[in-house]
CSV table of C-alpha atoms and ligand atoms in Angstrom, one decimal:
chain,number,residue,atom,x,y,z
S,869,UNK,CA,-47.8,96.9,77.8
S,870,UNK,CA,-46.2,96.1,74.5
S,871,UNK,CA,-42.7,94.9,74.4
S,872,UNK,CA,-39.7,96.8,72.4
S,873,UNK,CA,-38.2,93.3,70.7
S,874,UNK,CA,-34.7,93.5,69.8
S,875,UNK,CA,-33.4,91.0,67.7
S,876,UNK,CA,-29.3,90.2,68.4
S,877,UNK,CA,-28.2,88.2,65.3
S,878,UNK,CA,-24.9,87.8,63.3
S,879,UNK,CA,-24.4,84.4,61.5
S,880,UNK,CA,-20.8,84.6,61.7
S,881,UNK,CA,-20.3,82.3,65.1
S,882,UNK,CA,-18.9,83.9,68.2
S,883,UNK,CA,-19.4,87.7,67.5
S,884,UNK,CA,-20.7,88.6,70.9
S,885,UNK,CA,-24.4,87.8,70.5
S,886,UNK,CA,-24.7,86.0,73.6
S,887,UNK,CA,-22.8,88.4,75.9
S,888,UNK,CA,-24.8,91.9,74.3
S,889,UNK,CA,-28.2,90.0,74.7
S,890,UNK,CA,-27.9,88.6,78.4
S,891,UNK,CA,-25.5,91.7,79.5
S,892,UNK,CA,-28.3,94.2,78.0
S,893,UNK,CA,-31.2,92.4,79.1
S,894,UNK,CA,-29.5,92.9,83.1
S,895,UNK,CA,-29.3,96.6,82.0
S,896,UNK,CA,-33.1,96.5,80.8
S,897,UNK,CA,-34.2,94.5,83.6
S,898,UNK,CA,-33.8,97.5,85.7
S,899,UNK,CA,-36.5,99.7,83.5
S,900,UNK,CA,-38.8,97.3,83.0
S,901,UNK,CA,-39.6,93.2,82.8
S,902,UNK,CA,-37.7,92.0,80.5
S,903,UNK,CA,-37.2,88.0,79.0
S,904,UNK,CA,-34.9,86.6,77.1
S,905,UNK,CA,-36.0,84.2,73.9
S,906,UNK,CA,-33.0,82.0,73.6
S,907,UNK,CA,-34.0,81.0,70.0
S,908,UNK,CA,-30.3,79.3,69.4
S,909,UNK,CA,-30.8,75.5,69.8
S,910,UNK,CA,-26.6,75.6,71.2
S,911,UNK,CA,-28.9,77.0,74.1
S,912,UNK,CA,-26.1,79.1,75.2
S,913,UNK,CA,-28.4,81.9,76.9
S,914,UNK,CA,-30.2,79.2,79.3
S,915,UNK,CA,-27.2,77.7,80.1
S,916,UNK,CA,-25.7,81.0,81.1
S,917,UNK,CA,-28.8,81.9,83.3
S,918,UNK,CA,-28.8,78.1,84.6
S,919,UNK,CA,-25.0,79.1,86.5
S,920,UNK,CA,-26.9,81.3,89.0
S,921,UNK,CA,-27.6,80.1,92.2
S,922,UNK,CA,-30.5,79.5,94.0
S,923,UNK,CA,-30.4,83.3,96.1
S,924,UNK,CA,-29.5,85.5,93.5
S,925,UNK,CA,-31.0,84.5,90.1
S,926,UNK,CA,-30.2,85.9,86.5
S,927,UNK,CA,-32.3,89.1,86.6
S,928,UNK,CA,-34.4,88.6,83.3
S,929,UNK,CA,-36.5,85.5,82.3
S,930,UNK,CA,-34.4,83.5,80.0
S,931,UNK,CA,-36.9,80.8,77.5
S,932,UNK,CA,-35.8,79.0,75.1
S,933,UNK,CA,-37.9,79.3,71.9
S,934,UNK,CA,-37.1,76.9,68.4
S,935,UNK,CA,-39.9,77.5,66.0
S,936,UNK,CA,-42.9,79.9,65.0
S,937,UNK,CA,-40.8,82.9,66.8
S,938,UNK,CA,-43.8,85.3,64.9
S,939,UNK,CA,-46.1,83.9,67.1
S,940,UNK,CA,-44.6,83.7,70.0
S,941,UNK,CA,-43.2,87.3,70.3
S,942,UNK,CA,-46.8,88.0,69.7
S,943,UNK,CA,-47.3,85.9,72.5
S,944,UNK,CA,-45.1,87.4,75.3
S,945,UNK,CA,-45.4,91.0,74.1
S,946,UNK,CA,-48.2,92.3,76.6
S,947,UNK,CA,-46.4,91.0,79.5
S,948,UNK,CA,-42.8,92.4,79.3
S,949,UNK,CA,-41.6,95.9,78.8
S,950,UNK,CA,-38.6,94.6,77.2
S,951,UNK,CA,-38.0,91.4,74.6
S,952,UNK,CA,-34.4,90.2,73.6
S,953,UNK,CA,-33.8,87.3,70.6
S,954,UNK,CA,-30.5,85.7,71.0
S,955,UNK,CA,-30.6,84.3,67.8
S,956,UNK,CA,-28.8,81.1,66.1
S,957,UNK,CA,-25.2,81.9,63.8
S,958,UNK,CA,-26.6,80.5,61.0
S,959,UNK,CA,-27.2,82.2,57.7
S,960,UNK,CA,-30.3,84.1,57.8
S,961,UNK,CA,-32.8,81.4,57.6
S,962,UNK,CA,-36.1,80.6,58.9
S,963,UNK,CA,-35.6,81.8,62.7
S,964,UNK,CA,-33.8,84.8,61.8
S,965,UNK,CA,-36.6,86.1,59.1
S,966,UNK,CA,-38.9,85.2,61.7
S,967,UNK,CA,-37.5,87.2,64.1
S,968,UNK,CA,-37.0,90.0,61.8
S,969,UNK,CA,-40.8,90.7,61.3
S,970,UNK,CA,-41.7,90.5,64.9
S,971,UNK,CA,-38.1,92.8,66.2
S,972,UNK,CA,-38.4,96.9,66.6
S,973,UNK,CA,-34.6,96.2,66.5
S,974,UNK,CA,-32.0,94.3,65.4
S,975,UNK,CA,-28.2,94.5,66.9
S,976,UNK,CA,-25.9,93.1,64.9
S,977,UNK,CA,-22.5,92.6,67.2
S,978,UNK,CA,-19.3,92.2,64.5
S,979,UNK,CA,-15.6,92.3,66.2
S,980,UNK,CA,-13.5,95.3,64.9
S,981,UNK,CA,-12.0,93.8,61.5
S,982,UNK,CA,-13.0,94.3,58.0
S,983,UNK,CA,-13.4,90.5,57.2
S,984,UNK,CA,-15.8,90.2,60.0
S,985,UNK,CA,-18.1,93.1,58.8
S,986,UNK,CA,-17.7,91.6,55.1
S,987,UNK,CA,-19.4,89.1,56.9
S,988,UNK,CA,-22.1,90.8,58.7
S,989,UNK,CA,-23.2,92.5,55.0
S,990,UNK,CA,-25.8,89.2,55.0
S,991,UNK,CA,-27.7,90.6,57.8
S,992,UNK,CA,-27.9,94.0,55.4
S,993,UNK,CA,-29.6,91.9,52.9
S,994,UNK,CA,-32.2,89.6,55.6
S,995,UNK,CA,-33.3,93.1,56.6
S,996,UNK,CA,-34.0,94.3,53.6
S,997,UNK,CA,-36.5,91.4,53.1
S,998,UNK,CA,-38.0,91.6,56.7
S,999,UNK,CA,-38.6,95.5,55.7
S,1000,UNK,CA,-41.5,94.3,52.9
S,1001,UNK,CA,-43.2,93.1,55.9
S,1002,UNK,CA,-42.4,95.8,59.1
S,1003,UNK,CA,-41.3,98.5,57.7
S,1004,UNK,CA,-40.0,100.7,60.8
S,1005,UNK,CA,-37.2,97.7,61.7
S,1006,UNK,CA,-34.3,99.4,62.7
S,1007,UNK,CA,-30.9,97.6,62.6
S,1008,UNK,CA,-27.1,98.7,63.8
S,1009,UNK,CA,-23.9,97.4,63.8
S,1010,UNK,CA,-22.8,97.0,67.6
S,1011,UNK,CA,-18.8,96.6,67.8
S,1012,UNK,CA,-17.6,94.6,69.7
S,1013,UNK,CA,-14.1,93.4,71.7
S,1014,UNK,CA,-13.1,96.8,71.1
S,1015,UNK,CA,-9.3,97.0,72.3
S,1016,UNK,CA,-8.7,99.7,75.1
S,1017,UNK,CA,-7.2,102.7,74.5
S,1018,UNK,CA,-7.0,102.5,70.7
S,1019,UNK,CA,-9.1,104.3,68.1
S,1020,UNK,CA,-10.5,102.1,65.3
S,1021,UNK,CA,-7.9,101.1,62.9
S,1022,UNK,CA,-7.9,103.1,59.5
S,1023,UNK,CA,-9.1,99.7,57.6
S,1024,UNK,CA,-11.9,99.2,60.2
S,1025,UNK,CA,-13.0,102.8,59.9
S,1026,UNK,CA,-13.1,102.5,56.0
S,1027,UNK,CA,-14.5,99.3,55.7
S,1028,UNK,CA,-17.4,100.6,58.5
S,1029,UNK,CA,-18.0,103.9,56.4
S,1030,UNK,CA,-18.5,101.7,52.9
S,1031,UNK,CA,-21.3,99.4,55.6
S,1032,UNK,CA,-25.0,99.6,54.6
S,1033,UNK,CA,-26.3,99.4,58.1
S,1034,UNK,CA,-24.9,102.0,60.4
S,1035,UNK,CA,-23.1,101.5,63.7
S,1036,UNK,CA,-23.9,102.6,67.3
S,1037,UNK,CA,-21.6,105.2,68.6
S,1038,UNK,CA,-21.1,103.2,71.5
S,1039,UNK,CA,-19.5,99.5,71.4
S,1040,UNK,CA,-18.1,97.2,73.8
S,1041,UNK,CA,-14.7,96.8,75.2
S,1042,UNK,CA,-12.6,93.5,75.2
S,1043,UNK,CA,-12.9,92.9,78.9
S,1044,UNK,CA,-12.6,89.6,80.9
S,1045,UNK,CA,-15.4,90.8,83.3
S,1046,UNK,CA,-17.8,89.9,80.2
S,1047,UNK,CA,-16.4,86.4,80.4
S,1048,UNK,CA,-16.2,86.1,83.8
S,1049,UNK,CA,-19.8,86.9,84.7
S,1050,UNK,CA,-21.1,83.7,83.0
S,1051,UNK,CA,-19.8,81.9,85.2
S,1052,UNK,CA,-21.6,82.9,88.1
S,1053,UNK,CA,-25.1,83.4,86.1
S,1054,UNK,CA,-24.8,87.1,86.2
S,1055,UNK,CA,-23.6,90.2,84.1
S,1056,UNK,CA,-21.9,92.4,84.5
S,1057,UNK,CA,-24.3,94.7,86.7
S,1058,UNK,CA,-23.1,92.3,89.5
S,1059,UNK,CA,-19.6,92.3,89.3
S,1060,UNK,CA,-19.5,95.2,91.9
S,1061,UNK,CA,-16.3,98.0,90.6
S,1062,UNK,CA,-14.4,95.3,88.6
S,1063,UNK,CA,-17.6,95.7,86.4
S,1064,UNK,CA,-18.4,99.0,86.2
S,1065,UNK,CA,-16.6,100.3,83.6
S,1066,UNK,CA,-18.3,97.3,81.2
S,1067,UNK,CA,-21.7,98.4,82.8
S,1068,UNK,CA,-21.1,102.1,81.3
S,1069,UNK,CA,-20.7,100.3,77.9
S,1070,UNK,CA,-23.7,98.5,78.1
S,1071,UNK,CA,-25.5,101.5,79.3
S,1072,UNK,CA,-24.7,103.4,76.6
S,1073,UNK,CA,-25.9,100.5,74.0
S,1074,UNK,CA,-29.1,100.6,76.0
S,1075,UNK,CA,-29.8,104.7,76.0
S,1076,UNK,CA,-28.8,104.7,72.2
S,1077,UNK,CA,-31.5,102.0,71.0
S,1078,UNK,CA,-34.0,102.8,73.5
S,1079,UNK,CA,-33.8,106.3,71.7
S,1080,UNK,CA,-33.2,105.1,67.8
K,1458,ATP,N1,-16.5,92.3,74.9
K,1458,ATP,C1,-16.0,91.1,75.2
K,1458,ATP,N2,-14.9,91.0,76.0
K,1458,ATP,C2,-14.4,89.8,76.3
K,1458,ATP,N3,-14.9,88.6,75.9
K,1458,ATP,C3,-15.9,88.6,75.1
K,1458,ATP,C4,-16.6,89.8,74.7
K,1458,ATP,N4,-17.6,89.6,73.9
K,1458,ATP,C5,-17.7,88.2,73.8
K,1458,ATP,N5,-16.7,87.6,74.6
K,1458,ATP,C6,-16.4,86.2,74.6
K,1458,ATP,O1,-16.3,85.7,73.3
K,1458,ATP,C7,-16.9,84.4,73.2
K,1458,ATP,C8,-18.0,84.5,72.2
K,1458,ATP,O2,-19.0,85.4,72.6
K,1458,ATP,P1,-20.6,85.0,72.5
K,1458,ATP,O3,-20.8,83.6,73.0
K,1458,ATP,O4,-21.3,86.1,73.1
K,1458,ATP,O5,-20.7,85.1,70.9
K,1458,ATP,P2,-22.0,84.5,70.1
K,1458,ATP,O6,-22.0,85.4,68.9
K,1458,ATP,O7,-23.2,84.4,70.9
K,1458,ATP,O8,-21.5,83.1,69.7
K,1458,ATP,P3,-22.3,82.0,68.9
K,1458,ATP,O9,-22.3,82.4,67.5
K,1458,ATP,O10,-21.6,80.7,69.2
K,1458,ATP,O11,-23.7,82.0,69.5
K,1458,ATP,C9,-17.4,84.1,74.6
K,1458,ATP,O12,-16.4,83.3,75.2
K,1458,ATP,C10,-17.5,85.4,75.3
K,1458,ATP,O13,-17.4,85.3,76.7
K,1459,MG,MG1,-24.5,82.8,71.2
């Protein structure tokens, strides 16, 4: 086995890189084993997976990681069939260009508003430095807190069209079911109905990188 790494980072705080890596690695958990490298020292990912109780625990491995993430990916990659990096929102520094040159892929979550993808265009530049070193990384905008119901605005379409990095088709909704899962340690996957429309989002995510 070697894992496909996926590498969620955005350092703009509170772009939704929590709530793609833990809802995507439920999705992915049902294809294959699949861990979770919390590599942001907030710890947000192992506190999330900490809420579930004893019977029904979060269905992916969550670690956290500071530190020689290289190394480490190398480490876990024979024995998981899927690898997600919930990364720090800090500039791209040291854990996010390590991260880089061990990923297959990198998500970048941005909410729907041209000054938040101004802000994701640093990402544009850390993978162009990772590339010297792995050269098939493959990176995509992932929007997210999409309202219901309404097309992208005409400023967000233009300022996603002028974007180095493309975006998935498919993004996620703004949906309290994505905050509401923390709280019992789960995802969305075990929200029963109230959940299934987010799950079909997630999905989506999932069959589009799994086939980048
Ligand atoms: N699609 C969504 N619908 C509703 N709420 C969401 C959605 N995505 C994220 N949130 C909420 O927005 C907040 C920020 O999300 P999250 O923690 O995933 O961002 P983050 O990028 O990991 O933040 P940080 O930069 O602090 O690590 C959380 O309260 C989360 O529950
Ligand atoms: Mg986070």
């Amino acid at each position: 086995m070697r894992a496909h790494v996926i590498a969620i980072a955005n350092q703009k705080g509170g772009a939704g890189k929590t709530t793609l890596a833990m809802n995507m690695a439920a999705g992915l958990a049902r294809r294959g084993r699949t861990l979770v490298i919390d590599a942001d020292p907030q710890g947000t990912a192992s506190q999330w997976a900490a809420q579930a109780p004893d019977g029904a625990p979060f269905p992916a491995s969550v670690i956290r990681v500071g530190g020689a993430l290289t190394r480490e990916l190398e480490r876990f990659r024979p024995d998981y069939g899927f690898i997600l990096v919930d990364c720090p929102p800090a500039p791209a520094g040291e854990t996010v260009r390590a991260v880089l040159i061990g990923a297959d892929s990198l998500l970048v979550p941005v909410l729907p508003s041209p000054v938040d993808l101004w802000a994701s265009l640093a990402m544009a530049k850390a993978v162009e430095d990772a590339r010297l070193h792995n050269r098939s990384l493959r990176a995509r905008l992932v929007l997210n807190q999409l309202e219901p119901r309404s097309a992208l605005t005409r400023d967000v379409g233009q300022a996603l069209s002028e974007m180095e990095m493309p975006a998935l088709r498919s993004g996620l909704g703004r949906r309290a079911v994505f905050r509401a899962s923390v709280l019992d340690g789960s995802s969305v996957y075990g929200q029963g109905g109230r959940g299934a429309a987010a799950v079909a989002e997630v999905e989506a995510i999932i069959e589009e990188v799994l086939a980048l």
